[in-house]
Amino acid sequence: MTIPAVLTGDCRALMPPRGPFDLILADPPYGDTSLAWDRRVEGWLPLARQSLAPTGSMWLFGSLRAFMAVASELREAGFRYAQEIVWEKQNGSGFHADRFKRVHELIAQFYRSDAAWSAIYNAVQTTPDATARTVRRKRRPPHTGHIDAGHYVSEDGGPRLMRSVIYARNAHGRAIHPTEKPSALLEILIRTSCPEGGLVADWFAGSGAAGEACRLTGRRYLGCEIDAGMAEKARARIAAVLPFEGRAAP
């Protein structure tokens, strides 16, 4: 398997030549706060679109405010919206103007506007928590006499389509990066949208959680982090998951 790598520098300069990517994961600064590091990165979306394989897609983290701010940029860059999921956390954050505690984030999937949705790689994810239910026949039988209602029963614990609201504990108390996403959540996105052995691009790598998830799911990984100290921590984190074999990432 290809060695996961984390490049140090600006993703706009370093990532595009290393495509095409089967999946792009992106958790850029949302620009929602006054924190020094929370500044929107301009111009990366067209470059991401150019580096995406025709059958690939991008999962983009953000708040609704952030998505509204870049909606026109996504269209102009050549991205088409597919679907979104909600990440539910066990605790969250809040701003002075909020009237509800924020315990969720949005993750939206986009694909190339010149591609058909049917051609995009998507592996249906299921959960083993179906519950038994009875569905009664709607039409009366054509004959007379006493007849029990027709029904079918689904098996308890059977598979069902994974729901769009996904609960996953955040990394508070053990996070390496201030906006770190849980590896378990990233694994779901990777399994859904990248074939086994495919190449995942993490344009804002942070602590390398996505690289860890790629190692655990059998996907190749290439990340980019502008903070040199954080990039080194990400490389160490990924290296600790499994021994590396093979050659360096493209």
Short mmCIF file of N, CA and C in Angstrom, two decimals, residues 75-208:
data_model
loop_
_atom_site.label_atom_id
_atom_site.label_comp_id
_atom_site.label_asym_id
_atom_site.label_seq_id
_atom_site.Cartn_x
_atom_site.Cartn_y
_atom_site.Cartn_z
N ARG A 75 -20.60 26.76 -7.30
CA ARG A 75 -21.18 26.64 -8.65
C ARG A 75 -20.19 27.09 -9.71
N GLU A 76 -19.56 28.23 -9.48
CA GLU A 76 -18.62 28.76 -10.47
C GLU A 76 -17.40 27.85 -10.65
N ALA A 77 -17.02 27.15 -9.58
CA ALA A 77 -15.87 26.24 -9.65
C ALA A 77 -16.21 24.95 -10.40
N GLY A 78 -17.50 24.69 -10.61
CA GLY A 78 -17.89 23.49 -11.34
C GLY A 78 -18.30 22.35 -10.44
N PHE A 79 -18.80 22.67 -9.25
CA PHE A 79 -19.29 21.64 -8.34
C PHE A 79 -20.81 21.63 -8.32
N ARG A 80 -21.37 20.44 -8.16
CA ARG A 80 -22.81 20.26 -8.03
C ARG A 80 -23.10 19.59 -6.69
N TYR A 81 -24.10 20.11 -6.01
CA TYR A 81 -24.48 19.57 -4.71
C TYR A 81 -25.15 18.21 -4.86
N ALA A 82 -24.82 17.27 -3.96
CA ALA A 82 -25.42 15.94 -3.99
C ALA A 82 -26.31 15.70 -2.78
N GLN A 83 -25.76 15.80 -1.59
CA GLN A 83 -26.51 15.51 -0.36
C GLN A 83 -25.71 16.02 0.83
N GLU A 84 -26.34 16.02 2.00
CA GLU A 84 -25.61 16.41 3.20
C GLU A 84 -25.98 15.48 4.33
N ILE A 85 -25.08 15.40 5.29
CA ILE A 85 -25.36 14.68 6.53
C ILE A 85 -25.10 15.63 7.69
N VAL A 86 -25.65 15.28 8.82
CA VAL A 86 -25.48 16.07 10.04
C VAL A 86 -24.65 15.26 11.02
N TRP A 87 -23.57 15.85 11.48
CA TRP A 87 -22.77 15.22 12.53
C TRP A 87 -23.27 15.74 13.87
N GLU A 88 -23.81 14.83 14.69
CA GLU A 88 -24.28 15.18 16.02
C GLU A 88 -23.20 14.86 17.04
N LYS A 89 -22.87 15.83 17.89
CA LYS A 89 -21.83 15.66 18.90
C LYS A 89 -22.46 15.49 20.28
N GLN A 90 -21.65 15.02 21.23
CA GLN A 90 -22.17 14.89 22.59
C GLN A 90 -22.15 16.23 23.32
N ASN A 91 -21.31 17.14 22.89
CA ASN A 91 -21.34 18.51 23.40
C ASN A 91 -20.84 19.42 22.29
N GLY A 92 -21.04 20.69 22.44
CA GLY A 92 -20.68 21.58 21.35
C GLY A 92 -20.19 22.91 21.86
N SER A 93 -20.48 23.94 21.10
CA SER A 93 -20.01 25.27 21.43
C SER A 93 -21.15 26.25 21.20
N GLY A 94 -20.92 27.48 21.57
CA GLY A 94 -21.93 28.50 21.35
C GLY A 94 -21.30 29.87 21.26
N PHE A 95 -21.96 30.74 20.52
CA PHE A 95 -21.52 32.12 20.41
C PHE A 95 -22.48 33.02 21.17
N HIS A 96 -22.07 34.25 21.39
CA HIS A 96 -22.86 35.17 22.22
C HIS A 96 -24.28 35.36 21.66
N ALA A 97 -24.40 35.38 20.33
CA ALA A 97 -25.71 35.65 19.72
C ALA A 97 -26.58 34.40 19.61
N ASP A 98 -26.04 33.23 19.91
CA ASP A 98 -26.81 31.99 19.77
C ASP A 98 -27.90 31.89 20.84
N ARG A 99 -28.98 31.23 20.48
CA ARG A 99 -30.04 30.93 21.44
C ARG A 99 -30.19 29.43 21.67
N PHE A 100 -29.39 28.64 20.95
CA PHE A 100 -29.34 27.19 21.13
C PHE A 100 -27.88 26.77 21.17
N LYS A 101 -27.59 25.77 21.96
CA LYS A 101 -26.22 25.25 22.02
C LYS A 101 -25.94 24.48 20.74
N ARG A 102 -24.82 24.76 20.11
CA ARG A 102 -24.48 24.12 18.83
C ARG A 102 -23.88 22.74 19.09
N VAL A 103 -24.63 21.73 18.75
CA VAL A 103 -24.16 20.35 18.95
C VAL A 103 -24.15 19.59 17.63
N HIS A 104 -24.03 20.30 16.52
CA HIS A 104 -23.98 19.61 15.23
C HIS A 104 -23.13 20.42 14.24
N GLU A 105 -22.67 19.71 13.22
CA GLU A 105 -22.03 20.34 12.07
C GLU A 105 -22.60 19.68 10.82
N LEU A 106 -22.52 20.39 9.71
CA LEU A 106 -22.97 19.87 8.44
C LEU A 106 -21.78 19.37 7.62
N ILE A 107 -22.02 18.31 6.86
CA ILE A 107 -21.02 17.79 5.92
C ILE A 107 -21.75 17.56 4.61
N ALA A 108 -21.41 18.32 3.57
CA ALA A 108 -22.11 18.25 2.30
C ALA A 108 -21.23 17.59 1.24
N GLN A 109 -21.87 16.80 0.39
CA GLN A 109 -21.17 16.11 -0.69
C GLN A 109 -21.40 16.84 -2.01
N PHE A 110 -20.32 17.07 -2.73
CA PHE A 110 -20.38 17.71 -4.04
C PHE A 110 -19.64 16.84 -5.06
N TYR A 111 -20.04 16.97 -6.32
CA TYR A 111 -19.34 16.25 -7.38
C TYR A 111 -19.21 17.17 -8.59
N ARG A 112 -18.43 16.74 -9.56
CA ARG A 112 -18.17 17.57 -10.74
C ARG A 112 -19.46 17.81 -11.53
N SER A 113 -19.70 19.05 -11.92
CA SER A 113 -20.93 19.38 -12.63
C SER A 113 -20.98 18.80 -14.04
N ASP A 114 -19.83 18.35 -14.57
CA ASP A 114 -19.84 17.73 -15.90
C ASP A 114 -19.98 16.22 -15.82
N ALA A 115 -20.26 15.68 -14.64
CA ALA A 115 -20.41 14.24 -14.44
C ALA A 115 -21.86 13.93 -14.07
N ALA A 116 -22.28 12.70 -14.35
CA ALA A 116 -23.61 12.24 -13.96
C ALA A 116 -23.53 11.65 -12.56
N TRP A 117 -24.54 11.93 -11.75
CA TRP A 117 -24.55 11.42 -10.38
C TRP A 117 -24.47 9.90 -10.37
N SER A 118 -25.07 9.25 -11.35
CA SER A 118 -25.06 7.79 -11.40
C SER A 118 -23.65 7.24 -11.61
N ALA A 119 -22.74 8.07 -12.11
CA ALA A 119 -21.37 7.61 -12.36
C ALA A 119 -20.45 7.84 -11.18
N ILE A 120 -20.91 8.57 -10.17
CA ILE A 120 -20.08 8.89 -9.01
C ILE A 120 -20.01 7.68 -8.09
N TYR A 121 -18.82 7.39 -7.58
CA TYR A 121 -18.66 6.25 -6.68
C TYR A 121 -19.37 6.52 -5.36
N ASN A 122 -20.30 5.65 -5.03
CA ASN A 122 -21.00 5.71 -3.76
C ASN A 122 -21.31 4.30 -3.30
N ALA A 123 -20.77 3.89 -2.19
CA ALA A 123 -21.05 2.57 -1.61
C ALA A 123 -22.07 2.75 -0.50
N VAL A 124 -23.24 2.18 -0.67
CA VAL A 124 -24.32 2.35 0.31
C VAL A 124 -23.87 1.81 1.67
N GLN A 125 -24.05 2.62 2.70
CA GLN A 125 -23.69 2.23 4.05
C GLN A 125 -24.95 1.83 4.82
N THR A 126 -24.84 0.79 5.61
CA THR A 126 -25.98 0.32 6.40
C THR A 126 -25.58 0.21 7.87
N THR A 127 -26.58 0.13 8.72
CA THR A 127 -26.36 -0.11 10.14
C THR A 127 -27.19 -1.32 10.56
N PRO A 128 -26.69 -2.14 11.48
CA PRO A 128 -27.38 -3.38 11.86
C PRO A 128 -28.39 -3.17 12.98
N ASP A 129 -29.32 -2.23 12.79
CA ASP A 129 -30.23 -1.92 13.88
C ASP A 129 -31.68 -1.81 13.42
N ALA A 130 -32.04 -2.57 12.38
CA ALA A 130 -33.44 -2.58 11.98
C ALA A 130 -34.29 -3.18 13.10
N THR A 131 -35.51 -2.73 13.22
CA THR A 131 -36.43 -3.25 14.24
C THR A 131 -37.61 -3.94 13.56
N ALA A 132 -38.18 -4.91 14.25
CA ALA A 132 -39.29 -5.66 13.68
C ALA A 132 -40.50 -4.75 13.48
N ARG A 133 -41.22 -4.98 12.41
CA ARG A 133 -42.43 -4.22 12.17
C ARG A 133 -43.41 -5.07 11.38
N THR A 134 -44.67 -4.76 11.49
CA THR A 134 -45.72 -5.48 10.79
C THR A 134 -46.43 -4.54 9.84
N VAL A 135 -46.58 -4.94 8.59
CA VAL A 135 -47.30 -4.15 7.60
C VAL A 135 -48.53 -4.93 7.18
N ARG A 136 -49.73 -4.39 7.41
CA ARG A 136 -50.96 -5.11 7.12
C ARG A 136 -51.40 -4.87 5.68
N ARG A 137 -52.08 -5.87 5.14
CA ARG A 137 -52.57 -5.79 3.78
C ARG A 137 -53.63 -4.70 3.67
N LYS A 138 -53.56 -3.89 2.64
CA LYS A 138 -54.48 -2.77 2.49
C LYS A 138 -55.80 -3.19 1.83
N ARG A 139 -55.77 -4.18 0.93
CA ARG A 139 -56.98 -4.60 0.22
C ARG A 139 -57.61 -5.81 0.89
N ARG A 140 -58.93 -5.86 0.87
CA ARG A 140 -59.64 -7.01 1.40
C ARG A 140 -59.45 -8.20 0.46
N PRO A 141 -59.32 -9.40 0.99
CA PRO A 141 -59.20 -10.58 0.12
C PRO A 141 -60.47 -10.78 -0.69
N PRO A 142 -60.39 -11.40 -1.87
CA PRO A 142 -61.54 -11.53 -2.76
C PRO A 142 -62.52 -12.60 -2.33
N HIS A 143 -62.22 -13.41 -1.32
CA HIS A 143 -63.11 -14.47 -0.91
C HIS A 143 -63.66 -14.19 0.48
N THR A 144 -64.57 -15.02 0.93
CA THR A 144 -65.24 -14.78 2.20
C THR A 144 -64.67 -15.67 3.29
N GLY A 145 -65.20 -15.48 4.49
CA GLY A 145 -64.73 -16.27 5.61
C GLY A 145 -63.68 -15.53 6.41
N HIS A 146 -63.31 -16.10 7.53
CA HIS A 146 -62.34 -15.47 8.42
C HIS A 146 -60.92 -15.70 7.89
N ILE A 147 -60.21 -14.63 7.67
CA ILE A 147 -58.83 -14.71 7.20
C ILE A 147 -57.99 -13.75 8.05
N ASP A 148 -56.89 -14.26 8.59
CA ASP A 148 -56.00 -13.40 9.36
C ASP A 148 -55.37 -12.35 8.45
N ALA A 149 -55.07 -11.21 9.04
CA ALA A 149 -54.44 -10.13 8.27
C ALA A 149 -53.09 -10.57 7.76
N GLY A 150 -52.79 -10.26 6.51
CA GLY A 150 -51.47 -10.57 5.96
C GLY A 150 -50.43 -9.62 6.50
N HIS A 151 -49.24 -10.11 6.67
CA HIS A 151 -48.20 -9.25 7.20
C HIS A 151 -46.82 -9.81 6.86
N TYR A 152 -45.80 -8.97 7.03
CA TYR A 152 -44.44 -9.46 7.00
C TYR A 152 -43.70 -8.88 8.19
N VAL A 153 -42.69 -9.55 8.62
CA VAL A 153 -41.93 -9.13 9.78
C VAL A 153 -40.47 -9.00 9.40
N SER A 154 -39.87 -7.85 9.65
CA SER A 154 -38.43 -7.69 9.41
C SER A 154 -37.67 -8.15 10.65
N GLU A 155 -36.50 -8.63 10.44
CA GLU A 155 -35.74 -9.23 11.53
C GLU A 155 -35.09 -8.17 12.41
N ASP A 156 -35.23 -8.33 13.72
CA ASP A 156 -34.56 -7.42 14.63
C ASP A 156 -33.05 -7.48 14.41
N GLY A 157 -32.42 -6.32 14.40
CA GLY A 157 -30.97 -6.26 14.25
C GLY A 157 -30.50 -6.42 12.82
N GLY A 158 -31.40 -6.45 11.87
CA GLY A 158 -31.00 -6.56 10.47
C GLY A 158 -30.46 -5.26 9.92
N PRO A 159 -29.96 -5.24 8.69
CA PRO A 159 -29.40 -4.02 8.12
C PRO A 159 -30.47 -3.05 7.66
N ARG A 160 -30.17 -1.77 7.79
CA ARG A 160 -30.99 -0.72 7.21
C ARG A 160 -30.09 0.39 6.73
N LEU A 161 -30.59 1.19 5.81
CA LEU A 161 -29.80 2.29 5.26
C LEU A 161 -29.38 3.23 6.39
N MET A 162 -28.09 3.60 6.37
CA MET A 162 -27.59 4.50 7.41
C MET A 162 -28.31 5.84 7.35
N ARG A 163 -28.66 6.36 8.50
CA ARG A 163 -29.41 7.61 8.56
C ARG A 163 -28.49 8.82 8.38
N SER A 164 -29.10 9.92 7.96
CA SER A 164 -28.32 11.10 7.60
C SER A 164 -27.87 11.92 8.80
N VAL A 165 -28.36 11.61 9.98
CA VAL A 165 -27.86 12.22 11.21
C VAL A 165 -26.99 11.18 11.91
N ILE A 166 -25.70 11.46 12.00
CA ILE A 166 -24.74 10.49 12.52
C ILE A 166 -24.16 11.01 13.84
N TYR A 167 -24.32 10.22 14.88
CA TYR A 167 -23.76 10.60 16.18
C TYR A 167 -22.33 10.08 16.29
N ALA A 168 -21.44 10.95 16.66
CA ALA A 168 -20.05 10.56 16.91
C ALA A 168 -19.47 11.52 17.94
N ARG A 169 -18.85 10.98 18.97
CA ARG A 169 -18.24 11.83 19.99
C ARG A 169 -17.12 12.66 19.37
N ASN A 170 -17.08 13.93 19.74
CA ASN A 170 -16.00 14.75 19.23
C ASN A 170 -14.71 14.45 19.99
N ALA A 171 -13.67 15.17 19.63
CA ALA A 171 -12.34 14.86 20.18
C ALA A 171 -11.95 15.74 21.35
N HIS A 172 -12.91 16.39 21.98
CA HIS A 172 -12.60 17.25 23.13
C HIS A 172 -11.87 16.45 24.21
N GLY A 173 -10.80 17.04 24.73
CA GLY A 173 -10.03 16.40 25.78
C GLY A 173 -8.86 15.57 25.27
N ARG A 174 -8.91 15.21 24.00
CA ARG A 174 -7.82 14.41 23.44
C ARG A 174 -7.40 14.92 22.05
N ALA A 175 -7.96 16.04 21.63
CA ALA A 175 -7.71 16.56 20.29
C ALA A 175 -6.29 17.11 20.16
N ILE A 176 -5.72 16.91 19.00
CA ILE A 176 -4.42 17.49 18.65
C ILE A 176 -4.62 18.85 18.00
N HIS A 177 -5.71 18.97 17.24
CA HIS A 177 -6.04 20.20 16.51
C HIS A 177 -7.33 20.78 17.09
N PRO A 178 -7.48 22.11 17.15
CA PRO A 178 -8.67 22.70 17.78
C PRO A 178 -9.99 22.37 17.09
N THR A 179 -9.96 22.03 15.80
CA THR A 179 -11.20 21.67 15.10
C THR A 179 -11.15 20.23 14.59
N GLU A 180 -10.50 19.37 15.32
CA GLU A 180 -10.30 17.98 14.90
C GLU A 180 -11.63 17.23 14.78
N LYS A 181 -11.76 16.43 13.72
CA LYS A 181 -12.95 15.61 13.51
C LYS A 181 -12.65 14.17 13.95
N PRO A 182 -13.64 13.47 14.47
CA PRO A 182 -13.40 12.09 14.93
C PRO A 182 -13.10 11.15 13.77
N SER A 183 -12.12 10.31 13.96
CA SER A 183 -11.71 9.37 12.92
C SER A 183 -12.87 8.45 12.51
N ALA A 184 -13.72 8.06 13.47
CA ALA A 184 -14.83 7.17 13.17
C ALA A 184 -15.81 7.80 12.18
N LEU A 185 -16.04 9.09 12.29
CA LEU A 185 -16.91 9.80 11.36
C LEU A 185 -16.28 9.86 9.98
N LEU A 186 -15.00 10.14 9.93
CA LEU A 186 -14.29 10.22 8.65
C LEU A 186 -14.26 8.86 7.95
N GLU A 187 -14.17 7.79 8.73
CA GLU A 187 -14.20 6.45 8.14
C GLU A 187 -15.48 6.22 7.36
N ILE A 188 -16.61 6.69 7.87
CA ILE A 188 -17.88 6.52 7.18
C ILE A 188 -17.85 7.23 5.82
N LEU A 189 -17.36 8.46 5.79
CA LEU A 189 -17.28 9.20 4.54
C LEU A 189 -16.36 8.52 3.54
N ILE A 190 -15.25 8.02 4.03
CA ILE A 190 -14.26 7.38 3.16
C ILE A 190 -14.81 6.08 2.59
N ARG A 191 -15.42 5.25 3.42
CA ARG A 191 -15.98 3.99 2.94
C ARG A 191 -17.11 4.24 1.93
N THR A 192 -17.85 5.31 2.14
CA THR A 192 -18.97 5.62 1.25
C THR A 192 -18.49 6.09 -0.11
N SER A 193 -17.48 6.93 -0.15
CA SER A 193 -17.19 7.68 -1.37
C SER A 193 -15.83 7.44 -2.00
N CYS A 194 -15.06 6.49 -1.49
CA CYS A 194 -13.76 6.17 -2.10
C CYS A 194 -13.62 4.67 -2.19
N PRO A 195 -13.33 4.13 -3.38
CA PRO A 195 -13.15 2.68 -3.49
C PRO A 195 -11.92 2.22 -2.72
N GLU A 196 -11.92 0.98 -2.30
CA GLU A 196 -10.77 0.45 -1.58
C GLU A 196 -9.52 0.56 -2.44
N GLY A 197 -8.46 1.08 -1.86
CA GLY A 197 -7.23 1.31 -2.60
C GLY A 197 -7.19 2.64 -3.31
N GLY A 198 -8.31 3.40 -3.29
CA GLY A 198 -8.35 4.70 -3.96
C GLY A 198 -7.57 5.75 -3.20
N LEU A 199 -7.45 6.93 -3.81
CA LEU A 199 -6.63 8.00 -3.26
C LEU A 199 -7.52 9.10 -2.67
N VAL A 200 -7.34 9.37 -1.40
CA VAL A 200 -8.09 10.41 -0.69
C VAL A 200 -7.18 11.63 -0.52
N ALA A 201 -7.70 12.80 -0.85
CA ALA A 201 -6.96 14.05 -0.68
C ALA A 201 -7.58 14.86 0.45
N ASP A 202 -6.76 15.23 1.39
CA ASP A 202 -7.20 15.99 2.57
C ASP A 202 -6.57 17.38 2.46
N TRP A 203 -7.35 18.35 1.96
CA TRP A 203 -6.78 19.64 1.60
C TRP A 203 -6.44 20.50 2.81
N PHE A 204 -7.05 20.24 3.95
CA PHE A 204 -6.75 20.99 5.18
C PHE A 204 -6.56 19.93 6.27
N ALA A 205 -5.38 19.33 6.29
CA ALA A 205 -5.17 18.08 7.02
C ALA A 205 -5.25 18.21 8.54
N GLY A 206 -4.87 19.37 9.08
CA GLY A 206 -4.90 19.51 10.53
C GLY A 206 -4.06 18.45 11.21
N SER A 207 -4.67 17.68 12.11
CA SER A 207 -3.93 16.70 12.90
C SER A 207 -3.80 15.35 12.22
N GLY A 208 -4.32 15.21 10.99
CA GLY A 208 -4.17 13.95 10.27
C GLY A 208 -5.20 12.89 10.61
#
